[in-house]
Short mmCIF file of C-alpha atoms in Angstrom, two decimals:
data_model
loop_
_atom_site.label_atom_id
_atom_site.label_comp_id
_atom_site.label_asym_id
_atom_site.label_seq_id
_atom_site.Cartn_x
_atom_site.Cartn_y
_atom_site.Cartn_z
CA MET A 24 359.52 174.77 156.29
CA ASN A 25 355.97 175.35 156.19
CA ARG A 26 355.03 178.08 158.50
CA ILE A 27 351.91 179.76 160.03
CA LEU A 28 351.39 183.27 161.05
CA PHE A 29 348.25 183.15 163.66
CA GLU A 30 346.59 185.39 166.43
CA LYS A 31 345.17 184.60 169.67
CA THR A 32 342.74 187.20 171.04
CA GLY A 33 339.39 187.69 172.89
CA ASP A 34 338.72 184.49 174.51
CA GLY A 35 341.21 182.38 172.92
CA ILE A 36 343.87 183.99 175.42
CA TRP A 37 342.57 181.67 177.96
CA ILE A 38 343.71 178.62 175.87
CA SER A 39 347.23 177.16 177.30
CA HIS A 40 350.09 176.15 175.20
CA LEU A 41 349.51 172.73 175.54
CA ASP A 42 345.85 172.93 174.95
CA LEU A 43 346.76 174.81 171.64
CA MET A 44 348.96 172.24 170.11
CA ARG A 45 346.49 169.89 170.50
CA LEU A 46 343.88 172.39 169.01
CA PHE A 47 346.18 172.62 165.56
CA GLN A 48 346.63 168.57 165.99
CA ARG A 49 342.67 168.05 165.72
CA THR A 50 342.23 171.28 163.32
CA PHE A 51 344.61 169.64 161.11
CA LYS A 52 342.72 166.19 160.85
CA ARG A 53 339.59 168.06 160.64
CA GLY A 54 340.57 169.90 157.59
CA GLY A 55 341.82 166.56 155.88
CA MET A 56 345.32 167.27 156.22
CA ASN A 57 347.34 164.60 157.48
CA LEU A 58 350.45 166.03 159.57
CA LYS A 59 353.94 164.00 159.92
CA HIS A 60 354.85 162.15 162.74
CA THR A 61 358.36 161.17 164.71
CA GLN A 62 359.76 157.85 164.46
CA GLY A 63 360.02 155.78 167.38
CA PHE A 64 357.94 153.95 170.25
CA ASN A 65 356.08 157.35 171.32
CA PRO A 66 355.52 159.28 167.65
CA ARG A 67 354.51 163.26 168.12
CA ALA A 68 353.27 165.28 165.29
CA MET A 69 355.69 167.93 163.86
CA VAL A 70 354.05 171.11 164.89
CA SER A 71 355.78 173.26 166.99
CA ILE A 72 355.25 176.77 168.52
CA ALA A 73 358.16 179.31 168.29
CA LEU A 74 357.51 181.13 171.56
CA PRO A 75 355.19 179.43 174.35
CA LEU A 76 352.55 182.26 174.97
CA SER A 77 351.53 182.61 178.74
CA VAL A 78 347.40 181.89 179.32
CA GLY A 79 345.91 185.42 179.39
CA VAL A 80 348.27 187.01 177.13
CA GLU A 81 347.08 188.52 173.64
CA SER A 82 349.15 188.25 170.32
CA LYS A 83 349.12 189.03 166.70
CA CYS A 84 352.11 187.62 165.98
CA GLU A 85 352.54 183.65 166.89
CA ILE A 86 354.39 181.61 164.71
CA LEU A 87 353.83 177.76 164.20
CA ASP A 88 356.05 175.20 162.21
CA PHE A 89 354.57 172.32 160.74
CA GLU A 90 354.97 169.41 158.06
CA LEU A 91 352.15 167.31 156.12
CA VAL A 92 352.44 163.92 154.55
CA ASP A 93 352.66 163.82 150.82
CA GLN A 94 350.20 166.65 150.34
CA GLN A 95 351.01 169.67 148.30
CA LEU A 96 348.12 172.04 148.89
CA PRO A 97 348.02 175.74 148.09
CA PHE A 98 348.98 177.72 151.24
CA GLU A 99 345.74 179.66 150.85
CA GLU A 100 343.79 176.50 151.01
CA ILE A 101 345.61 175.33 153.94
CA LYS A 102 344.59 178.70 155.31
CA GLN A 103 341.21 178.35 154.39
CA ARG A 104 340.48 174.63 155.73
CA LEU A 105 342.29 175.50 159.16
CA ASN A 106 340.21 178.72 159.83
CA GLN A 107 336.56 176.80 159.07
CA THR A 108 337.05 174.86 162.55
CA MET A 109 339.13 177.14 164.57
CA PRO A 110 337.46 178.28 167.76
CA ALA A 111 336.78 181.61 168.80
CA GLY A 112 340.01 183.62 169.12
CA VAL A 113 342.36 181.75 167.09
CA ARG A 114 342.86 182.48 163.58
CA VAL A 115 345.56 181.60 161.09
CA LEU A 116 346.73 184.88 159.14
CA GLU A 117 349.10 183.75 157.03
CA VAL A 118 350.29 180.32 155.67
CA TYR A 119 354.02 180.56 154.11
CA ASP A 120 357.27 178.61 153.38
CA SER A 121 360.09 179.92 155.18
CA SER A 122 363.95 179.06 155.26
CA ARG A 123 364.73 181.24 158.53
CA LYS A 124 365.32 179.34 161.75
CA VAL A 125 363.43 179.96 164.89
CA LYS A 126 366.50 180.94 166.88
CA GLU A 127 366.76 184.13 164.40
CA LEU A 128 363.93 185.18 165.95
CA THR A 129 365.40 187.06 168.99
CA HIS A 130 363.06 190.24 169.79
CA LEU A 131 359.63 190.97 170.84
CA ASP A 132 357.25 194.43 170.42
CA CYS A 133 354.55 194.11 172.99
CA THR A 134 352.00 196.56 174.52
CA ILE A 135 351.47 196.56 178.21
CA THR A 136 348.28 198.27 179.41
CA LEU A 137 348.12 199.40 182.93
CA GLU A 138 344.70 199.90 184.41
CA TYR A 139 343.71 202.07 187.17
CA ASP A 140 339.64 202.13 188.69
CA ASN A 141 340.16 205.37 190.30
CA GLY A 142 342.15 207.17 187.72
CA VAL A 143 345.65 207.10 186.50
CA PRO A 144 347.55 208.56 189.65
CA GLU A 145 349.78 211.95 189.30
CA ASN A 146 352.89 211.47 187.64
CA ALA A 147 352.33 208.07 187.38
CA VAL A 148 353.75 208.02 183.70
CA GLY A 149 356.86 210.11 185.43
CA GLN A 150 357.64 207.46 187.97
CA ILE A 151 357.30 204.61 184.98
CA GLN A 152 359.73 206.54 182.93
CA GLU A 153 362.20 207.02 185.74
CA LEU A 154 362.00 203.03 186.60
CA PHE A 155 363.10 202.33 183.53
CA SER A 156 365.86 204.72 182.91
CA ARG A 157 367.65 203.26 185.57
CA GLU A 158 370.79 200.63 185.02
CA GLU A 159 369.09 198.01 187.00
CA VAL A 160 365.81 196.56 187.87
CA LEU A 161 365.70 193.39 189.60
CA VAL A 162 362.90 191.26 189.44
CA THR A 163 362.08 187.41 190.29
CA LYS A 164 361.73 184.94 187.76
CA LYS A 165 360.61 181.45 188.14
CA SER A 166 362.85 178.97 186.67
CA LYS A 167 363.06 175.07 186.71
CA ASN A 168 365.55 175.59 189.50
CA GLY A 169 363.58 177.92 191.56
CA PRO A 170 363.31 181.61 191.22
CA VAL A 171 366.03 183.86 190.34
CA GLU A 172 366.54 187.68 190.45
CA GLN A 173 366.87 188.97 187.17
CA ASN A 174 368.16 192.48 186.00
CA ILE A 175 365.65 193.39 183.24
CA ILE A 176 367.35 196.69 181.78
CA PRO A 177 369.65 195.13 179.55
CA MET A 178 366.82 192.69 178.20
CA ILE A 179 364.72 196.06 176.90
CA GLN A 180 365.80 197.67 173.99
CA SER A 181 363.17 200.32 173.92
CA MET A 182 360.33 201.72 175.94
CA GLU A 183 357.68 204.29 175.65
CA VAL A 184 355.26 205.46 178.15
CA ALA A 185 352.29 207.23 177.53
CA GLN A 186 348.67 207.78 179.24
CA ILE A 187 346.13 207.23 176.62
CA ASN A 188 342.91 207.90 178.55
CA GLU A 189 341.75 208.79 182.44
CA HIS A 190 342.14 205.32 183.46
CA GLU A 191 345.00 203.63 181.67
CA VAL A 192 348.93 203.58 181.04
CA GLU A 193 350.37 202.42 178.01
CA LEU A 194 353.82 201.01 177.55
CA LYS A 195 355.24 199.97 174.18
CA ALA A 196 358.53 197.93 174.22
CA ARG A 197 361.06 195.99 172.18
CA ILE A 198 362.36 192.87 174.59
CA CYS A 199 364.43 190.20 174.09
CA ALA A 200 362.51 186.93 173.15
CA GLN A 201 365.37 184.31 173.27
CA ASN A 202 368.87 183.81 174.73
CA PRO A 203 368.08 185.51 177.34
CA SER A 204 364.34 186.35 177.42
CA LEU A 205 362.24 188.66 179.28
CA ASN A 206 358.62 188.20 180.21
CA PRO A 207 356.45 191.41 179.58
CA SER A 208 354.72 190.07 183.01
CA GLN A 209 358.14 190.56 184.58
CA ILE A 210 357.56 194.60 183.20
CA VAL A 211 354.31 194.83 185.09
CA SER A 212 355.80 193.21 188.22
CA ALA A 213 358.54 195.68 188.45
CA VAL A 214 355.98 198.64 188.00
CA GLU A 215 354.26 196.72 190.93
CA ILE A 216 357.21 196.55 193.53
CA TYR A 217 359.31 199.82 192.54
CA CYS A 218 356.41 202.25 191.83
CA GLU A 219 354.01 201.91 194.65
CA ASN A 220 352.14 205.10 193.87
CA ALA A 221 351.90 203.73 190.18
CA LYS A 222 350.90 200.18 191.17
CA PRO A 223 347.83 199.30 188.51
CA ASP A 224 344.80 197.39 189.57
CA PHE A 225 344.98 195.14 186.29
CA SER A 226 346.84 194.71 183.23
CA ARG A 227 346.58 193.69 180.12
CA ILE A 228 349.55 192.31 177.66
CA ARG A 229 349.87 191.85 173.76
CA ARG A 230 352.11 190.53 171.49
CA GLU A 231 352.45 192.87 168.36
CA GLU A 232 355.33 191.76 166.37
CA VAL A 233 358.32 189.31 166.13
CA ARG A 234 361.63 190.48 165.10
CA THR A 235 365.52 189.35 164.46
CA SER A 236 368.35 190.92 166.05
CA ASN A 237 368.80 193.88 163.22
CA GLY A 238 364.87 194.87 163.67
CA GLU A 239 363.62 192.96 160.57
CA VAL A 240 360.23 191.47 161.11
CA PHE A 241 360.79 187.56 161.42
CA ARG A 242 358.66 185.61 159.39
#
């Protein structure tokens, strides 16, 4: 399977998942590379992104699989052709061949930055640390069948909390990415619900790395 590692940063974070899929399809075409399509009455380009990214979230570790029609281009050339017409904020970091299946991608490293306009409240770090040391923290998650309450603690493998400057607290977490999956925004929601004195004015989320169940980097 041909695979791409790419980043989505800056203005690129506002591109939706469906628009990102269309963007890659157009970019392959502009680069003179023909994607394979499925058969049938409604053929679709054979490109897929491992973990759809929420709008507004930054990432350094997005994974996309693709297949080309009768073209044996060097991976470095594919990378260059794609990056020539990519919009600001989306950039291909690596093109390579991989036999690993996406289901092996089970964990995600992420950084959550909580911002406080009037400065970090006293003992905010301690409150957040105490919250995620509990055995149960219930947060509502939207699903196809409506809102569902989830205990997010079992889906957090590790968490480090630190104040990084006068106005920001940083949470570095390794969380479940698939079956079950935890959206980092649920961690922000937990802080907002359970730590009233440490509720941030704004938050930023960045995906740092994707990993397998034994902690290896997934590629």
